[in-house]
mmCIF file of C-alpha atoms and ligand atoms in Angstrom:
data_model
loop_
_atom_site.group_PDB
_atom_site.id
_atom_site.type_symbol
_atom_site.label_atom_id
_atom_site.label_comp_id
_atom_site.label_asym_id
_atom_site.label_seq_id
_atom_site.Cartn_x
_atom_site.Cartn_y
_atom_site.Cartn_z
ATOM 1 C CA MET A 28 -163.261 27.076 44.342
ATOM 2 C CA SER A 29 -164.647 29.148 47.190
ATOM 3 C CA ASN A 30 -163.788 32.702 48.152
ATOM 4 C CA THR A 31 -162.665 33.967 51.539
ATOM 5 C CA ALA A 32 -166.221 34.619 52.755
ATOM 6 C CA ASP A 33 -167.325 31.073 51.921
ATOM 7 C CA ILE A 34 -164.511 29.508 53.922
ATOM 8 C CA GLU A 35 -165.711 30.641 57.326
ATOM 9 C CA ARG A 36 -169.239 29.469 56.571
ATOM 10 C CA ASN A 37 -168.043 26.121 55.210
ATOM 11 C CA ILE A 38 -165.893 25.491 58.270
ATOM 12 C CA ALA A 39 -168.807 26.305 60.566
ATOM 13 C CA ALA A 40 -170.970 23.821 58.629
ATOM 14 C CA VAL A 41 -168.305 21.108 58.848
ATOM 15 C CA ARG A 42 -168.005 21.712 62.601
ATOM 16 C CA VAL A 43 -171.777 21.260 62.986
ATOM 17 C CA ARG A 44 -171.594 17.985 61.045
ATOM 18 C CA ILE A 45 -168.710 16.828 63.266
ATOM 19 C CA ALA A 46 -170.662 17.729 66.401
ATOM 20 C CA ARG A 47 -173.742 15.826 65.219
ATOM 21 C CA ALA A 48 -171.728 12.731 64.301
ATOM 22 C CA CYS A 49 -170.078 12.876 67.718
ATOM 23 C CA GLU A 50 -173.446 13.220 69.423
ATOM 24 C CA ARG A 51 -174.812 10.194 67.542
ATOM 25 C CA SER A 52 -171.859 8.103 68.663
ATOM 26 C CA GLY A 53 -171.607 9.425 72.219
ATOM 27 C CA ARG A 54 -168.258 11.089 71.655
ATOM 28 C CA SER A 55 -166.901 14.502 72.527
ATOM 29 C CA PRO A 56 -166.246 16.811 69.544
ATOM 30 C CA ASP A 57 -162.846 17.450 71.171
ATOM 31 C CA SER A 58 -161.920 13.860 70.358
ATOM 32 C CA VAL A 59 -161.876 14.632 66.618
ATOM 33 C CA THR A 60 -159.103 16.713 65.024
ATOM 34 C CA LEU A 61 -160.141 18.482 61.834
ATOM 35 C CA VAL A 62 -157.328 18.676 59.297
ATOM 36 C CA ALA A 63 -158.080 21.067 56.427
ATOM 37 C CA VAL A 64 -156.655 19.624 53.211
ATOM 38 C CA THR A 65 -155.229 22.534 51.215
ATOM 39 C CA LYS A 66 -153.853 20.803 48.114
ATOM 40 C CA THR A 67 -154.463 23.068 45.052
ATOM 41 C CA VAL A 68 -155.707 25.811 47.429
ATOM 42 C CA GLY A 69 -153.840 29.121 47.328
ATOM 43 C CA PRO A 70 -152.323 30.948 50.324
ATOM 44 C CA THR A 71 -155.170 33.484 50.612
ATOM 45 C CA LEU A 72 -157.742 30.798 51.328
ATOM 46 C CA VAL A 73 -155.357 28.913 53.621
ATOM 47 C CA ARG A 74 -155.032 32.131 55.607
ATOM 48 C CA ALA A 75 -158.833 32.500 55.666
ATOM 49 C CA ALA A 76 -159.137 28.984 57.099
ATOM 50 C CA PHE A 77 -156.507 29.729 59.726
ATOM 51 C CA GLU A 78 -158.351 32.888 60.708
ATOM 52 C CA ALA A 79 -161.569 30.861 60.976
ATOM 53 C CA GLY A 80 -159.874 28.698 63.601
ATOM 54 C CA ILE A 81 -158.224 25.872 61.660
ATOM 55 C CA GLY A 82 -154.968 24.798 63.303
ATOM 56 C CA HIS A 83 -154.175 21.653 61.278
ATOM 57 C CA PHE A 84 -153.467 21.541 57.561
ATOM 58 C CA GLY A 85 -152.810 18.646 55.185
ATOM 59 C CA GLU A 86 -150.949 18.600 51.864
ATOM 60 C CA ASN A 87 -150.125 15.712 49.554
ATOM 61 C CA ARG A 88 -147.134 17.180 47.673
ATOM 62 C CA VAL A 89 -143.898 18.334 49.258
ATOM 63 C CA GLN A 90 -143.055 21.005 46.707
ATOM 64 C CA GLU A 91 -146.526 22.518 46.635
ATOM 65 C CA ALA A 92 -146.578 22.762 50.428
ATOM 66 C CA GLU A 93 -143.089 24.245 50.540
ATOM 67 C CA GLU A 94 -143.963 26.955 48.017
ATOM 68 C CA LYS A 95 -147.239 27.807 49.711
ATOM 69 C CA LEU A 96 -145.697 28.022 53.158
ATOM 70 C CA ALA A 97 -143.086 30.479 51.921
ATOM 71 C CA SER A 98 -145.858 33.096 51.913
ATOM 72 C CA LEU A 99 -147.475 31.860 55.139
ATOM 73 C CA ARG A 100 -144.553 32.019 57.564
ATOM 74 C CA ASP A 101 -146.560 33.749 60.293
ATOM 75 C CA ILE A 102 -149.234 31.036 60.172
ATOM 76 C CA ARG A 103 -146.711 28.220 59.884
ATOM 77 C CA ALA A 104 -145.363 28.815 63.364
ATOM 78 C CA GLU A 105 -148.832 28.552 64.895
ATOM 79 C CA SER A 106 -150.226 25.566 63.006
ATOM 80 C CA THR A 107 -149.512 21.886 62.463
ATOM 81 C CA TRP A 108 -148.817 20.562 58.972
ATOM 82 C CA HIS A 109 -149.549 16.989 57.952
ATOM 83 C CA MET A 110 -148.073 15.176 54.959
ATOM 84 C CA ILE A 111 -150.921 12.993 53.678
ATOM 85 C CA GLY A 112 -149.723 11.922 50.211
ATOM 86 C CA HIS A 113 -147.306 9.305 48.949
ATOM 87 C CA LEU A 114 -143.767 10.345 49.839
ATOM 88 C CA GLN A 115 -140.801 9.333 47.724
ATOM 89 C CA THR A 116 -137.584 8.750 49.637
ATOM 90 C CA ASN A 117 -135.770 11.385 47.559
ATOM 91 C CA LYS A 118 -138.221 14.004 48.853
ATOM 92 C CA ALA A 119 -138.335 12.724 52.428
ATOM 93 C CA LYS A 120 -135.580 14.954 53.732
ATOM 94 C CA THR A 121 -137.265 18.095 52.360
ATOM 95 C CA ALA A 122 -140.597 16.853 53.722
ATOM 96 C CA LEU A 123 -139.114 16.730 57.216
ATOM 97 C CA GLY A 124 -138.368 20.442 56.983
ATOM 98 C CA VAL A 125 -141.851 21.263 55.732
ATOM 99 C CA PHE A 126 -144.175 19.018 57.746
ATOM 100 C CA ASP A 127 -144.684 18.325 61.451
ATOM 101 C CA ILE A 128 -146.355 14.935 60.988
ATOM 102 C CA ILE A 129 -146.027 12.329 58.250
ATOM 103 C CA GLN A 130 -149.344 10.471 57.978
ATOM 104 C CA SER A 131 -148.445 8.490 54.898
ATOM 105 C CA ILE A 132 -145.735 6.052 55.958
ATOM 106 C CA ASP A 133 -146.456 3.294 53.460
ATOM 107 C CA SER A 134 -143.294 1.178 53.443
ATOM 108 C CA LEU A 135 -140.499 0.016 55.727
ATOM 109 C CA LYS A 136 -138.045 1.606 53.328
ATOM 110 C CA LEU A 137 -139.619 5.044 53.788
ATOM 111 C CA ALA A 138 -139.740 4.610 57.576
ATOM 112 C CA GLU A 139 -136.047 3.649 57.628
ATOM 113 C CA PHE A 140 -135.130 6.594 55.471
ATOM 114 C CA ILE A 141 -136.961 9.072 57.694
ATOM 115 C CA SER A 142 -135.525 7.492 60.814
ATOM 116 C CA ARG A 143 -132.006 7.952 59.440
ATOM 117 C CA SER A 144 -132.419 11.493 58.121
ATOM 118 C CA ALA A 145 -134.527 13.094 60.867
ATOM 119 C CA GLY A 146 -132.912 15.535 63.265
ATOM 120 C CA ARG A 147 -135.825 15.270 65.694
ATOM 121 C CA THR A 148 -138.471 12.809 66.772
ATOM 122 C CA VAL A 149 -141.053 12.647 63.992
ATOM 123 C CA PRO A 150 -144.690 11.795 64.720
ATOM 124 C CA ILE A 151 -145.898 9.370 62.062
ATOM 125 C CA LEU A 152 -148.947 7.344 61.095
ATOM 126 C CA LEU A 153 -148.790 4.063 59.211
ATOM 127 C CA GLU A 154 -150.937 3.996 56.089
ATOM 128 C CA VAL A 155 -153.133 0.939 55.772
ATOM 129 C CA ASN A 156 -154.339 -0.219 52.391
ATOM 130 C CA ALA A 157 -157.772 -0.919 53.798
ATOM 131 C CA ALA A 158 -159.604 -2.128 50.751
ATOM 132 C CA GLY A 159 -156.646 -4.068 49.366
ATOM 133 C CA GLU A 160 -156.539 -1.970 46.205
ATOM 134 C CA ALA A 161 -153.526 -2.808 44.083
ATOM 135 C CA THR A 162 -153.274 0.774 42.817
ATOM 136 C CA LYS A 163 -153.102 2.288 46.305
ATOM 137 C CA GLY A 164 -150.150 2.388 48.662
ATOM 138 C CA GLY A 165 -149.994 1.325 52.255
ATOM 139 C CA PHE A 166 -149.467 -1.801 54.298
ATOM 140 C CA PRO A 167 -151.997 -4.587 53.829
ATOM 141 C CA PRO A 168 -153.933 -5.025 57.098
ATOM 142 C CA GLY A 169 -152.353 -8.444 57.592
ATOM 143 C CA GLU A 170 -148.837 -7.001 57.561
ATOM 144 C CA ILE A 171 -149.325 -3.954 59.736
ATOM 145 C CA GLY A 172 -148.535 -5.678 63.063
ATOM 146 C CA GLU A 173 -145.163 -6.882 61.864
ATOM 147 C CA ALA A 174 -144.394 -3.510 60.256
ATOM 148 C CA LEU A 175 -145.278 -1.703 63.478
ATOM 149 C CA ALA A 176 -142.934 -3.931 65.495
ATOM 150 C CA LYS A 177 -140.067 -3.161 63.116
ATOM 151 C CA ILE A 178 -140.763 0.570 62.911
ATOM 152 C CA ARG A 179 -140.952 0.848 66.693
ATOM 153 C CA GLU A 180 -137.326 -0.293 66.781
ATOM 154 C CA MET A 181 -136.267 2.600 64.557
ATOM 155 C CA PRO A 182 -134.915 5.674 66.345
ATOM 156 C CA ARG A 183 -136.588 9.086 66.079
ATOM 157 C CA LEU A 184 -139.957 7.741 64.931
ATOM 158 C CA ASP A 185 -143.045 8.123 67.103
ATOM 159 C CA VAL A 186 -145.796 5.911 65.705
ATOM 160 C CA GLN A 187 -149.041 7.531 66.808
ATOM 161 C CA GLY A 188 -151.566 5.552 64.823
ATOM 162 C CA LEU A 189 -153.018 4.469 61.512
ATOM 163 C CA MET A 190 -154.191 6.361 58.452
ATOM 164 C CA THR A 191 -156.347 5.034 55.658
ATOM 165 C CA ILE A 192 -157.868 6.255 52.411
ATOM 166 C CA VAL A 193 -160.997 4.388 51.410
ATOM 167 C CA PRO A 194 -162.084 4.209 47.781
ATOM 168 C CA LEU A 195 -164.635 6.800 46.689
ATOM 169 C CA VAL A 196 -168.113 5.378 46.997
ATOM 170 C CA SER A 197 -171.474 6.794 45.998
ATOM 171 C CA ASP A 198 -172.973 6.050 49.409
ATOM 172 C CA PRO A 199 -170.776 6.733 52.480
ATOM 173 C CA GLU A 200 -172.443 3.779 54.205
ATOM 174 C CA GLU A 201 -170.433 1.555 51.871
ATOM 175 C CA ALA A 202 -167.269 2.781 53.579
ATOM 176 C CA ARG A 203 -168.513 1.872 57.060
ATOM 177 C CA PRO A 204 -167.308 -1.763 57.136
ATOM 178 C CA VAL A 205 -163.849 -0.636 55.962
ATOM 179 C CA PHE A 206 -163.659 2.081 58.619
ATOM 180 C CA ARG A 207 -164.767 -0.434 61.230
ATOM 181 C CA ARG A 208 -162.112 -2.952 60.244
ATOM 182 C CA ILE A 209 -159.342 -0.352 60.461
ATOM 183 C CA ARG A 210 -160.614 0.824 63.823
ATOM 184 C CA GLU A 211 -160.518 -2.753 65.128
ATOM 185 C CA LEU A 212 -156.980 -3.092 63.816
ATOM 186 C CA ARG A 213 -155.990 0.148 65.546
ATOM 187 C CA ASP A 214 -157.537 -1.117 68.798
ATOM 188 C CA ILE A 215 -155.609 -4.382 68.605
ATOM 189 C CA LEU A 216 -152.370 -2.468 68.054
ATOM 190 C CA GLY A 217 -153.225 -0.119 70.928
ATOM 191 C CA LEU A 218 -152.459 3.122 69.106
ATOM 192 C CA PRO A 219 -154.218 6.426 69.898
ATOM 193 C CA VAL A 220 -154.675 8.052 66.474
ATOM 194 C CA LEU A 221 -157.001 6.952 63.686
ATOM 195 C CA SER A 222 -156.941 9.167 60.575
ATOM 196 C CA MET A 223 -159.861 8.369 58.277
ATOM 197 C CA GLY A 224 -162.758 10.132 56.605
ATOM 198 C CA MET A 225 -162.855 12.860 53.941
ATOM 199 C CA SER A 226 -165.498 15.352 52.719
ATOM 200 C CA ASP A 227 -168.028 12.731 51.606
ATOM 201 C CA ASP A 228 -167.699 10.224 54.402
ATOM 202 C CA PHE A 229 -166.246 11.863 57.527
ATOM 203 C CA GLU A 230 -169.438 11.499 59.539
ATOM 204 C CA VAL A 231 -169.449 7.736 59.077
ATOM 205 C CA ALA A 232 -165.725 7.701 59.880
ATOM 206 C CA ILE A 233 -166.375 9.580 63.139
ATOM 207 C CA GLU A 234 -169.176 7.175 64.056
ATOM 208 C CA GLU A 235 -166.679 4.355 63.532
ATOM 209 C CA GLY A 236 -164.020 5.960 65.697
ATOM 210 C CA ALA A 237 -161.906 8.356 63.593
ATOM 211 C CA THR A 238 -159.857 10.701 65.793
ATOM 212 C CA LEU A 239 -158.607 12.768 62.857
ATOM 213 C CA ILE A 240 -160.480 13.598 59.654
ATOM 214 C CA ARG A 241 -158.978 15.082 56.486
ATOM 215 C CA VAL A 242 -161.393 17.474 54.790
ATOM 216 C CA GLY A 243 -160.732 19.414 51.574
ATOM 217 C CA ARG A 244 -163.723 20.052 49.310
ATOM 218 C CA ALA A 245 -166.283 20.591 52.069
ATOM 219 C CA ILE A 246 -164.170 23.559 53.203
ATOM 220 C CA PHE A 247 -162.578 24.911 50.035
ATOM 221 C CA GLY A 248 -165.029 23.799 47.339
ATOM 222 C CA GLU A 249 -164.421 21.519 44.362
ATOM 223 C CA ARG A 250 -160.851 21.338 43.126
ATOM 224 C CA ARG A 251 -160.282 22.417 39.543
ATOM 225 C CA VAL A 252 -157.311 20.107 39.067
HETATM 226 C C1 PLP B 312 -157.396 15.153 48.914
HETATM 227 C C2 PLP B 312 -157.282 14.295 50.112
HETATM 228 C C3 PLP B 312 -158.212 14.399 51.166
HETATM 229 C C4 PLP B 312 -159.391 15.368 51.144
HETATM 230 O O1 PLP B 312 -160.349 14.932 50.248
HETATM 231 P P1 PLP B 312 -161.742 15.741 50.075
HETATM 232 O O2 PLP B 312 -162.584 14.783 49.344
HETATM 233 O O3 PLP B 312 -161.401 16.969 49.308
HETATM 234 O O4 PLP B 312 -162.228 16.060 51.431
HETATM 235 C C5 PLP B 312 -158.044 13.578 52.265
HETATM 236 N N1 PLP B 312 -157.019 12.692 52.338
HETATM 237 C C6 PLP B 312 -156.116 12.577 51.358
HETATM 238 C C7 PLP B 312 -155.020 11.589 51.510
HETATM 239 C C8 PLP B 312 -156.209 13.358 50.211
HETATM 240 O O5 PLP B 312 -155.312 13.225 49.231
#
């Protein structure tokens, strides 16, 4: 894990990598939102990231995020929090109080539940199981069109785009065809947001059209757990 001083430097380095990937693909760096993934990271380092200019944060567990945010109330009001992990319906109501955006809508059942329990319009992304891994959640690419049509009928949900987690690969180039396929799917569906790319592969994801990247280790260092 990094210390406070490392965080600012790491964020600057990530921003340079984003800018270079954008330059290579003829895109503006403004077209990519950097979400700092703070799972397992304590409030002090979250605060350091905020002070270094990070405005978007991602967490994969409702309870962890809730506990952390209890000591970050000042930051909470000025930042956007993204749920990026699998969400069980029994935690969905709490999640709505903790997060601004739910990136990990992976079933019609979850979408219905959130639609029914939300007291506001909730921005959401639909998670696509890009590589067809049985162990991972998300809609298979072939079912996403039908799911989108159904979810668009549900009140209080604002479907902004797609999110995908690609399997860890030794060479980020191996992820490129998967990123490309999901981008094509997103284009067909005509949605603005495309959340893909993590510490090891976000440059390739940007080259293939990611509008939002989720970066943990490159900012906060290796996770101990
Ligand atoms: C942990 C996590 C990330 C960040 O991964 P790093 O390799 O630490 O950058 C991104 N997306 C999801 C869904 C995650 O769970």
